[in-house]
Short mmCIF file of C-alpha atoms in Angstrom, two decimals:
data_model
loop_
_atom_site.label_atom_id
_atom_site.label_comp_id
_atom_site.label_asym_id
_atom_site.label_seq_id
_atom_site.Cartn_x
_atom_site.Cartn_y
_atom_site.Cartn_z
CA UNK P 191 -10.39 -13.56 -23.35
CA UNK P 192 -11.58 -9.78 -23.00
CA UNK P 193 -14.75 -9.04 -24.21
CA UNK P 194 -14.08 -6.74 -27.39
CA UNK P 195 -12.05 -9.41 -28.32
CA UNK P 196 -14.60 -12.22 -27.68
CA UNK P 197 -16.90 -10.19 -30.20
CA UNK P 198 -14.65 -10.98 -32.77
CA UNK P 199 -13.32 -14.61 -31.94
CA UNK P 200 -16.25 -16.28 -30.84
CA UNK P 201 -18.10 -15.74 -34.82
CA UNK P 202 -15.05 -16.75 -36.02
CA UNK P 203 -14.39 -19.50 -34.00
CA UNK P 204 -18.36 -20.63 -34.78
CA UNK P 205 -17.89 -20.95 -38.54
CA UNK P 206 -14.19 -21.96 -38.09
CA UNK P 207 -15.19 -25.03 -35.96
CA UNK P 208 -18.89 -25.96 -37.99
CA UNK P 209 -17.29 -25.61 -40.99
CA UNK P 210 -14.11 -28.18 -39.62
CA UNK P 211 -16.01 -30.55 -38.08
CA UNK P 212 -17.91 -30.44 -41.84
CA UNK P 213 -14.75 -31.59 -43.35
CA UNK P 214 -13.84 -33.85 -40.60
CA UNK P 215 -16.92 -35.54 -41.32
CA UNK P 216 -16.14 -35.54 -44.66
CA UNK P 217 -12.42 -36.99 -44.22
CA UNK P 218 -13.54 -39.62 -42.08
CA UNK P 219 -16.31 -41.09 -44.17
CA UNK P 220 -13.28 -40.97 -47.39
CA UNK P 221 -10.89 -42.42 -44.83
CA UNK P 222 -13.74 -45.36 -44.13
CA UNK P 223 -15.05 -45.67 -47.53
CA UNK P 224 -12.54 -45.04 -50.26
CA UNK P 225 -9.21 -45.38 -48.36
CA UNK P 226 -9.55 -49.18 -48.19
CA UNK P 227 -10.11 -49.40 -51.82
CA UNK P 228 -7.73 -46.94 -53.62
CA UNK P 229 -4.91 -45.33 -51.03
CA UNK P 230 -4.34 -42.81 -53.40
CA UNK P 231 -7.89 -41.88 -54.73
CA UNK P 232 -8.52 -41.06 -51.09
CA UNK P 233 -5.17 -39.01 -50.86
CA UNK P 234 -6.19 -36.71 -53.87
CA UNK P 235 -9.59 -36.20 -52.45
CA UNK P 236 -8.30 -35.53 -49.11
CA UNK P 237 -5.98 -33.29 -50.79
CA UNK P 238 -8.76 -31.30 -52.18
CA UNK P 239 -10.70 -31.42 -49.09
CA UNK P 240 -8.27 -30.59 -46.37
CA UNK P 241 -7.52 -27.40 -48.28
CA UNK P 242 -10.71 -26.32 -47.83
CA UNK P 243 -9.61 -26.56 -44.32
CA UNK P 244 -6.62 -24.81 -43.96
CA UNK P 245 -8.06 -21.92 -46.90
CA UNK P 246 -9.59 -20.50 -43.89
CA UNK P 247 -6.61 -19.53 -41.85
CA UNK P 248 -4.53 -18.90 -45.09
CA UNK P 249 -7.72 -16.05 -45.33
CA UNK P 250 -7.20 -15.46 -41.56
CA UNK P 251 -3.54 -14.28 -42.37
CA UNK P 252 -4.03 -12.81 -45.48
CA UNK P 253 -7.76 -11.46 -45.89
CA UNK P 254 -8.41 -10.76 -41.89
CA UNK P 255 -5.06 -9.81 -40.19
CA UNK P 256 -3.54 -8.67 -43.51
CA UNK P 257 0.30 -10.72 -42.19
CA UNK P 258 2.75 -9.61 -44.58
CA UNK P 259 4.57 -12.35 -46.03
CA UNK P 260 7.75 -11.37 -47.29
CA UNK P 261 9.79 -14.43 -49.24
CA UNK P 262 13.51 -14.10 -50.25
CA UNK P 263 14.74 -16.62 -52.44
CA UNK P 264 16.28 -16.73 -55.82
CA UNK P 265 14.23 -17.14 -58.90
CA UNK P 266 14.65 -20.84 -59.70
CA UNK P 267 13.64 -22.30 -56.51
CA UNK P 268 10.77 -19.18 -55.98
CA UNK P 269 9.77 -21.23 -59.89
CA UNK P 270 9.88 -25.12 -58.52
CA UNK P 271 8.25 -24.89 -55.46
CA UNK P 272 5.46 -27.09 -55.23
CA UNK P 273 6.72 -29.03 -58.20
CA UNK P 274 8.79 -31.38 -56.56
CA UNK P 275 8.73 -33.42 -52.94
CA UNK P 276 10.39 -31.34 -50.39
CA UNK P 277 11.81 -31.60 -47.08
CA UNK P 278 11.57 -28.05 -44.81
CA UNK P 279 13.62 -27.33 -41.89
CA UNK P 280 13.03 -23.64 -40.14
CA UNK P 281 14.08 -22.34 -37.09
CA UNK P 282 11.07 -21.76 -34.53
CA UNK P 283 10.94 -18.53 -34.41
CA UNK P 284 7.30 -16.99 -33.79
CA UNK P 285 4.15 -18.68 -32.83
CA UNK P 286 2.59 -18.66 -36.09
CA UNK P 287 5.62 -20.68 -38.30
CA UNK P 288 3.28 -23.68 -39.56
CA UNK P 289 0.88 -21.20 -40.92
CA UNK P 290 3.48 -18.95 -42.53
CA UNK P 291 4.25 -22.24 -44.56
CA UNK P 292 0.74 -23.02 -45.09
CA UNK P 293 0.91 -19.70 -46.76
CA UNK P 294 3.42 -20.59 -48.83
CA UNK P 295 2.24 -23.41 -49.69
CA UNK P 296 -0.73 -22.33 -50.88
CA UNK P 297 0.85 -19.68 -53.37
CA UNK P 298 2.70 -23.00 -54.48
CA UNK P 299 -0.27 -25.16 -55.10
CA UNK P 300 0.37 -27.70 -53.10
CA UNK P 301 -1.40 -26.60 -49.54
CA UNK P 302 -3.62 -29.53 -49.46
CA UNK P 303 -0.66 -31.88 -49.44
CA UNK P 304 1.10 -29.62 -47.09
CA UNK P 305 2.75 -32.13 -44.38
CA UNK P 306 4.74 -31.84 -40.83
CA UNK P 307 6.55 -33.91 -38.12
CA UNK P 308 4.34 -33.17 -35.00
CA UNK P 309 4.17 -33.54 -31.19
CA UNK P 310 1.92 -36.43 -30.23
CA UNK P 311 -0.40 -34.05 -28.55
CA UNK P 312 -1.33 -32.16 -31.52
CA UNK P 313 -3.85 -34.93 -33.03
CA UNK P 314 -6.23 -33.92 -29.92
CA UNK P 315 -6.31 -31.14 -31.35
CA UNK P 316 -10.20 -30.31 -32.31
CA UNK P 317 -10.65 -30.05 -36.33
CA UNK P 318 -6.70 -28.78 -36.84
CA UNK P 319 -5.76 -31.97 -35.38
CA UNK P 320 -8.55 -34.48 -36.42
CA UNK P 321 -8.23 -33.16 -40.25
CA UNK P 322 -3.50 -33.44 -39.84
CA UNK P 323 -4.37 -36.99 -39.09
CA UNK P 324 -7.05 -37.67 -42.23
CA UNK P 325 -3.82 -36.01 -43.84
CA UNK P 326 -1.05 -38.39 -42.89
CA UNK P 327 0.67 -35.75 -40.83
CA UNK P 328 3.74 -37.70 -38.59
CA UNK P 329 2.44 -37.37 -34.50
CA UNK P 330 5.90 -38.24 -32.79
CA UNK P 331 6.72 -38.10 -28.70
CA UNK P 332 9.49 -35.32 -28.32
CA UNK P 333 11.93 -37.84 -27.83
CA UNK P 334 12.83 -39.23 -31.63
CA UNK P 335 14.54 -42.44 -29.77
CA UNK P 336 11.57 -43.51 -28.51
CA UNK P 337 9.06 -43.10 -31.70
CA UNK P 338 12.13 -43.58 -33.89
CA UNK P 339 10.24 -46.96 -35.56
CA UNK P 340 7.33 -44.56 -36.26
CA UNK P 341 8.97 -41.69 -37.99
CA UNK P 342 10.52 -44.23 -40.29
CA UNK P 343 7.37 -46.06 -41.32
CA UNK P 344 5.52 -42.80 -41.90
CA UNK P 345 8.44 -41.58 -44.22
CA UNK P 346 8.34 -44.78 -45.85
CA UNK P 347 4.20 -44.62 -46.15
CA UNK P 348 5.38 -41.05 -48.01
CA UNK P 349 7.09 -42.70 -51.15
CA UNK P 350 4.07 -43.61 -53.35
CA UNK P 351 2.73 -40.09 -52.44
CA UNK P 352 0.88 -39.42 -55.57
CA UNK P 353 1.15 -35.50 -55.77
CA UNK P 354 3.96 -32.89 -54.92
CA UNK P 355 3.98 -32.52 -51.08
CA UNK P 356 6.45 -30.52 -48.13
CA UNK P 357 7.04 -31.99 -45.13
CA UNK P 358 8.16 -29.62 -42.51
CA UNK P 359 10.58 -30.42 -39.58
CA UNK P 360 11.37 -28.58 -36.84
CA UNK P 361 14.44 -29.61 -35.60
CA UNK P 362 15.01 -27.06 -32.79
CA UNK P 363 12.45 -29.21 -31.39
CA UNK P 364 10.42 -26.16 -29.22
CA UNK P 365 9.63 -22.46 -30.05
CA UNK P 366 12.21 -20.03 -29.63
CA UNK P 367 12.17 -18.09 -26.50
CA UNK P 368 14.89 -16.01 -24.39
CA UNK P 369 14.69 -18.45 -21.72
CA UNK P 370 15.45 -21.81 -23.91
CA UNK P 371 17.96 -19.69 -25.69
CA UNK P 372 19.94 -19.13 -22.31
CA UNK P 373 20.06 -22.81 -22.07
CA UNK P 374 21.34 -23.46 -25.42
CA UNK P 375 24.25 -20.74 -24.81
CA UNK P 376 24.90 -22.12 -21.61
CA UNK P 377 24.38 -26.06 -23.11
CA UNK P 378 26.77 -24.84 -25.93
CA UNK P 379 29.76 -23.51 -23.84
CA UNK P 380 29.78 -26.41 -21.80
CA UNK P 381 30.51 -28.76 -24.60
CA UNK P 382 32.48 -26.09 -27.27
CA UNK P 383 29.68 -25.96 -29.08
CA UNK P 384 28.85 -22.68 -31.92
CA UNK P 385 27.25 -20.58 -29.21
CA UNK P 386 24.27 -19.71 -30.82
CA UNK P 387 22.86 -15.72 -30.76
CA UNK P 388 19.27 -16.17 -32.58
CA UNK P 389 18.06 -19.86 -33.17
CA UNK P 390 18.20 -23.15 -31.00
CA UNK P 391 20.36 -25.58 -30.92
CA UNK P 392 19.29 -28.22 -33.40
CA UNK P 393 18.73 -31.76 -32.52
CA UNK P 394 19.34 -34.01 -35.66
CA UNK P 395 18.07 -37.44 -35.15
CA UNK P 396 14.77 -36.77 -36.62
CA UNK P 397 16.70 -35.17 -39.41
CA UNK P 398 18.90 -37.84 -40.06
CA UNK P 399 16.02 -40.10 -40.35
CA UNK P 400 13.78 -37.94 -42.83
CA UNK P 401 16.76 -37.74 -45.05
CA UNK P 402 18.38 -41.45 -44.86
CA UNK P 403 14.71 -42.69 -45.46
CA UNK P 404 13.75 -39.72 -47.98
CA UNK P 405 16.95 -39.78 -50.29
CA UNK P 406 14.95 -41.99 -52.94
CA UNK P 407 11.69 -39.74 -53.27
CA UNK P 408 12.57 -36.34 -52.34
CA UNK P 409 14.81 -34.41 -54.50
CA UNK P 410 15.32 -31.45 -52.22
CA UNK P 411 15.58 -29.79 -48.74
CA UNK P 412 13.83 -26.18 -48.28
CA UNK P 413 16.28 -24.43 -45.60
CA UNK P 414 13.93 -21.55 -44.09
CA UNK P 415 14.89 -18.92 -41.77
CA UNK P 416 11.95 -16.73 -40.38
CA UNK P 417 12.76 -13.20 -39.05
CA UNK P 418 10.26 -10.22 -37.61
CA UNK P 419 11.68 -7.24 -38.34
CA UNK P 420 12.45 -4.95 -35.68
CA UNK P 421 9.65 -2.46 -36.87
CA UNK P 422 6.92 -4.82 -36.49
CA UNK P 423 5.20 -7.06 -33.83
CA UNK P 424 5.68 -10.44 -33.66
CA UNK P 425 2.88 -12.83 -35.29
CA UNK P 426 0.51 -14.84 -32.82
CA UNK P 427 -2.89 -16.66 -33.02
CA UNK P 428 -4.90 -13.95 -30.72
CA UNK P 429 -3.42 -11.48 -33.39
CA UNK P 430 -4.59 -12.59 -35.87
CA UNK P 431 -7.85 -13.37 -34.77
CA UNK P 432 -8.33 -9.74 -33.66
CA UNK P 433 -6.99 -8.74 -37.28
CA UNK P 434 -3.60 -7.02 -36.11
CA UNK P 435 -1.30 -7.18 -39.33
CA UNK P 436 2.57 -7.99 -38.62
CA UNK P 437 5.57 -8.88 -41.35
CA UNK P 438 7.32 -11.62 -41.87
CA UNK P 439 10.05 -12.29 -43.33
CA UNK P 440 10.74 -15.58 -44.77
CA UNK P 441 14.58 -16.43 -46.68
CA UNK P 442 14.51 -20.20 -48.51
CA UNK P 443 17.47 -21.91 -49.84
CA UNK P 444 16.84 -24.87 -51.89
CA UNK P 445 19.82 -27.86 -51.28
CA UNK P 446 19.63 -30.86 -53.61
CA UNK P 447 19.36 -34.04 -51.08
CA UNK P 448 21.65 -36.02 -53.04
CA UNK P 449 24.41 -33.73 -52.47
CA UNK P 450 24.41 -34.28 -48.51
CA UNK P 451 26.97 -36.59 -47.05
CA UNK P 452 26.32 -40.30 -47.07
CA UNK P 453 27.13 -41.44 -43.23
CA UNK P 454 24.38 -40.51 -40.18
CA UNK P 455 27.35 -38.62 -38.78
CA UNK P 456 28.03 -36.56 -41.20
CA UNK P 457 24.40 -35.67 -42.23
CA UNK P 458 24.18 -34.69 -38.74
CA UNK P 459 27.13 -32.49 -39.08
CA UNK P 460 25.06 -31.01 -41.83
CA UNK P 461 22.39 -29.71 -40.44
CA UNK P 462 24.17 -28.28 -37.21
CA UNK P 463 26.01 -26.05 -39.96
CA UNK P 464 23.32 -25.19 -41.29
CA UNK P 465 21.71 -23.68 -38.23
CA UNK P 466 25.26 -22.25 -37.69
CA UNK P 467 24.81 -20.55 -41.00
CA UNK P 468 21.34 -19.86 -40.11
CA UNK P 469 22.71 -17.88 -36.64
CA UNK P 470 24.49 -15.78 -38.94
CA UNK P 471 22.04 -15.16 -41.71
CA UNK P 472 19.67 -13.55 -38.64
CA UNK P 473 22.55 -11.15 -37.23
CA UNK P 474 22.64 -9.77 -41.00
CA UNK P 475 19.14 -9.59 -40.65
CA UNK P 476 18.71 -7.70 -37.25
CA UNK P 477 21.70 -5.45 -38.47
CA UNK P 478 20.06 -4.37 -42.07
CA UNK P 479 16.42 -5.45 -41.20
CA UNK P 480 16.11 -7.57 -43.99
CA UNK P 481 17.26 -10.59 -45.95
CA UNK P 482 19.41 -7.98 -48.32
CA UNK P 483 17.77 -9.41 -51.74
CA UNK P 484 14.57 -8.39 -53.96
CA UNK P 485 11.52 -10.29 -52.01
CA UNK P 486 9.44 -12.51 -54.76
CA UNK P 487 6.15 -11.24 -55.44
CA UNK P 488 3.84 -13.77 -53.71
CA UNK P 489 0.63 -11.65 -54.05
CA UNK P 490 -2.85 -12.34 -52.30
CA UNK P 491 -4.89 -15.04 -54.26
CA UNK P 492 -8.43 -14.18 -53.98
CA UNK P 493 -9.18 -18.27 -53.33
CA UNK P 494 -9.22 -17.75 -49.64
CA UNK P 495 -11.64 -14.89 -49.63
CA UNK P 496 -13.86 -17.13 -51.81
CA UNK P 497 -13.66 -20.15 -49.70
CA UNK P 498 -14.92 -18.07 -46.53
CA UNK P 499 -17.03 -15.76 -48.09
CA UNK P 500 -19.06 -18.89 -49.53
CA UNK P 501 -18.70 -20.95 -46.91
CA UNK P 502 -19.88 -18.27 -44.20
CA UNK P 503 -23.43 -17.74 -46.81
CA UNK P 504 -24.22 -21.07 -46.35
CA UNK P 505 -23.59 -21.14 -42.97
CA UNK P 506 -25.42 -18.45 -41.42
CA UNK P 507 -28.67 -20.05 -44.16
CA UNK P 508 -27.90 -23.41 -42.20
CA UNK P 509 -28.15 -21.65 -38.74
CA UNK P 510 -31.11 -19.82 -39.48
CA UNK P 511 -32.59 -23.10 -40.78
CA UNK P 512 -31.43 -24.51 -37.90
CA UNK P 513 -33.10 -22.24 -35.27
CA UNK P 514 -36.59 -21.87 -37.13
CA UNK P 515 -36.92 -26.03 -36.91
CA UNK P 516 -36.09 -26.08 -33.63
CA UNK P 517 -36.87 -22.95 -32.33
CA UNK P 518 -33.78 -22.47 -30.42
CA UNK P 519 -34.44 -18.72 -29.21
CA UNK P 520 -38.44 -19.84 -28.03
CA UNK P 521 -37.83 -21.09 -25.24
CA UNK P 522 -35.15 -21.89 -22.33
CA UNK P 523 -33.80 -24.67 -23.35
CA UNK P 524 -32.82 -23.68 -27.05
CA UNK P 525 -31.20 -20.45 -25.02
CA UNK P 526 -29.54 -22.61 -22.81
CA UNK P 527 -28.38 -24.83 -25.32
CA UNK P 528 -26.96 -22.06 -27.70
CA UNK P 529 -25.10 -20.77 -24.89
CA UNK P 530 -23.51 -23.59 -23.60
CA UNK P 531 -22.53 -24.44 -27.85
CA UNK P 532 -21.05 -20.84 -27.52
CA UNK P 533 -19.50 -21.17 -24.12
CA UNK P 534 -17.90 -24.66 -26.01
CA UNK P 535 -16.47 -22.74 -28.84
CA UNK P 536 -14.85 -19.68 -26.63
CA UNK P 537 -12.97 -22.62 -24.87
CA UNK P 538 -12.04 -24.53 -28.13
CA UNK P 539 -10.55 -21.00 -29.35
CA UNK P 540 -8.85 -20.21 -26.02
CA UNK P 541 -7.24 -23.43 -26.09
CA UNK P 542 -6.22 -22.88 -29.70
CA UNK P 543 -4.93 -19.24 -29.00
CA UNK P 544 -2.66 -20.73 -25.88
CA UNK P 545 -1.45 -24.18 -27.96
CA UNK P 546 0.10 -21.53 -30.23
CA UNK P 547 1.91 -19.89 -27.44
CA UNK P 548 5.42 -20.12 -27.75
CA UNK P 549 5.85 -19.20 -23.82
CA UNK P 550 3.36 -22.29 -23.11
CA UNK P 551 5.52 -24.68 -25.32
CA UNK P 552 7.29 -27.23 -23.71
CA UNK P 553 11.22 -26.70 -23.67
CA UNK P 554 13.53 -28.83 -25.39
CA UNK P 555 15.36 -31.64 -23.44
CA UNK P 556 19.21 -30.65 -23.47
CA UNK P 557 21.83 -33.38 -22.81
CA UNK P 558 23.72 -32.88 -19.29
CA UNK P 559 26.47 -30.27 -19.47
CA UNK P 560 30.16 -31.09 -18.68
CA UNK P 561 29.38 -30.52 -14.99
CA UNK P 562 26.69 -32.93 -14.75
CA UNK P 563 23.48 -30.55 -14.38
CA UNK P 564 20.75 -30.52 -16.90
CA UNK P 565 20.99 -27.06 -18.29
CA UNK P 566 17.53 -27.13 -20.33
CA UNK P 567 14.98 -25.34 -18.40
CA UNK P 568 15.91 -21.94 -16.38
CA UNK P 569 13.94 -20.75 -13.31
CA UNK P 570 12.13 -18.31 -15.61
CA UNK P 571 10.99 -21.11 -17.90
CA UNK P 572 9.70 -22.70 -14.85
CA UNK P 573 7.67 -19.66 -14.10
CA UNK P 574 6.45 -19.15 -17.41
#
């Protein structure tokens, strides 16, 4: 982390990791307490708390970076989201995709209950991870056979879910990079496959679960596609923590879940025609630069701004509090303590900043192509 940087991040990374561990605290005493006594008392609460949470990066995008978030969609869905349960599938396209849906989640009201299918390894996660647990986030292995028992009783803990929530799913499985997308072309023409040109090739098993054990409770499916338009930078963490502003653009189609097909096999079929439609929704894209349609006005509620603002007042009293008690800059030990707490927090953030890192993402697992080689990692994957 350069130093002009580090200027920036480290402050940031203070009140961003205080401030978590605050509601951490906070979610763990409601988990111990309440939880026990009224599952969904403690789930509205949490709800309530959590957003307090992820407020701070939704400010991070819109307040500090200044991301813009461009949404294409047609009016009705744009005018039920975050009224209903919802199931979201997205191709992985930049490193920032979970917190362009936090975004829109938040201008739907329903951020706090905001929910995902995530790698195992996420929960470790300091405060992000800690507070998706408290949250009832699904932690799966990359392999849905062998955590298939999980995913289904975590979908099933989902029904009584007292208020509106989306539950994201990336089926592509990893980020999108050139490398993995070699594989998936080569993958693809070994097995006449749709040769995909812009997303991944989707594996369905975690799919097909969601939606054989969701069909009761969940009236919908959000199918997003993410783009960067050419003229603009792609989105990542150490961008937005240095407040560089990028676009987005985000098309949603809303499918009604009972109209999918009944059978495993053909829900399957389903979603690997979506993606196919989804491959050639992003040429139109990269040929005209944008979705084609009149983005929705999603504006830039001033709740955010108010969160952080407010919460970084009463943390900087705290601190200063803090260090006249204990005189922290009096002597060498408060000095050495302070720096070692900031030393803590630059690693915290630099581990954050590479999680996010679509090159540092582990590639998806592709089956063995017709001539018996495992086509899923190329040598420049292995470099990377």
């Amino acid at each position: 982390m350069a130093i002009a940087p580090a200027i920036v991040i480290v402050p940031l990374g203070v009140f961003f990791f205080i401030s978590g561990l605050i509601v951490n605290f906070i979610q763990a005493v409601c988990f111990v307490v309440i939880r026990p006594l009224s599952k969904n008392t403690y789930r509205r609460i949490n709800k309530e708390v959590a957003e307090l949470l992820w407020l701070e990066l939704v400010w991070l995008v819109d307040w500090w970076a200044g991301v813009k978030i461009e949404l294409y969609t047609d009016s009705e869905t744009f005018d039920i989201m975050g009224k209903e349960h919802a199931l979201l599938i997205c191709n992985h396209k930049s490193d920032i995709d979970w917190l362009v849906g936090w975004v829109l989640a938040q201008r739907s009201g329903c951020l706090g209950s905001s929910l995902a299918v995530m790698k195992k390894s996420s929960k470790f996660l300091p405060v992000i991870g800690w507070s998706m647990w408290f949250s009832e986030y699904l932690f799966l292995e990359r392999s849905w056979a062998r955590d298939e028992n999980t995913l289904k009783s975590g979908l099933e803990r989902l029904s009584d879910f007292p208020r509106p929530f989306w539950l994201a799913l990336f089926v592509e499985g990893t980020r999108f990079t050139q490398a993995k997308l070699v594989a998936a072309q080569e993958y693809a023409s070994s097995t006449g496959l749709p040769v995909p040109r812009n997303v991944l090739i989707p594996r369905t098993k975690g799919f097909v679960t969601s939606v054989s054990h969701m069909r009761s409770f969940v009236p919908a499916i959000y199918d997003a596609t993410i783009a960067i338009p050419r003229n603009s930078p792609a989105p990542t963490m150490l961008r937005l923590f240095k407040g560089q502003s990028s676009v987005v653009h985000v098309h949603l189609k809303r499918h009604l879940i009972r109209d999918l097909p009944e059978t495993d096999d053909d829900v399957a079929q389903w979603c690997k025609n979506a993606f196919v439609a989804k491959d050639a929704l992003l040429d139109k894209h990269i040929a005209e630069n944008s979705f084609g349609e009149q983005p929705q006005d999603l504006g830039r509620p001033v709740k955010s701004l108010l969160v952080v603002t407010s919460g970084a007042i009463l943390l900087m009293l705290g601190s200063v509090k803090v260090i006249q008690c204990f005189s922290l800059f009096s002597s060498w030990k408060g000095i050495t303590f302070s720096a070692i707490a900031l030393a803590v927090v630059t690693i915290l953030m630099q581990i954050l900043i590479q999680f996010s890192q679509s090159e540092r993402s582990t590639p998806a697992k592709v089956a063995l192509s017709a001539n018996g080689k495992r086509s899923s990692q190329t040598k420049q994957d292995k470099q990377k």
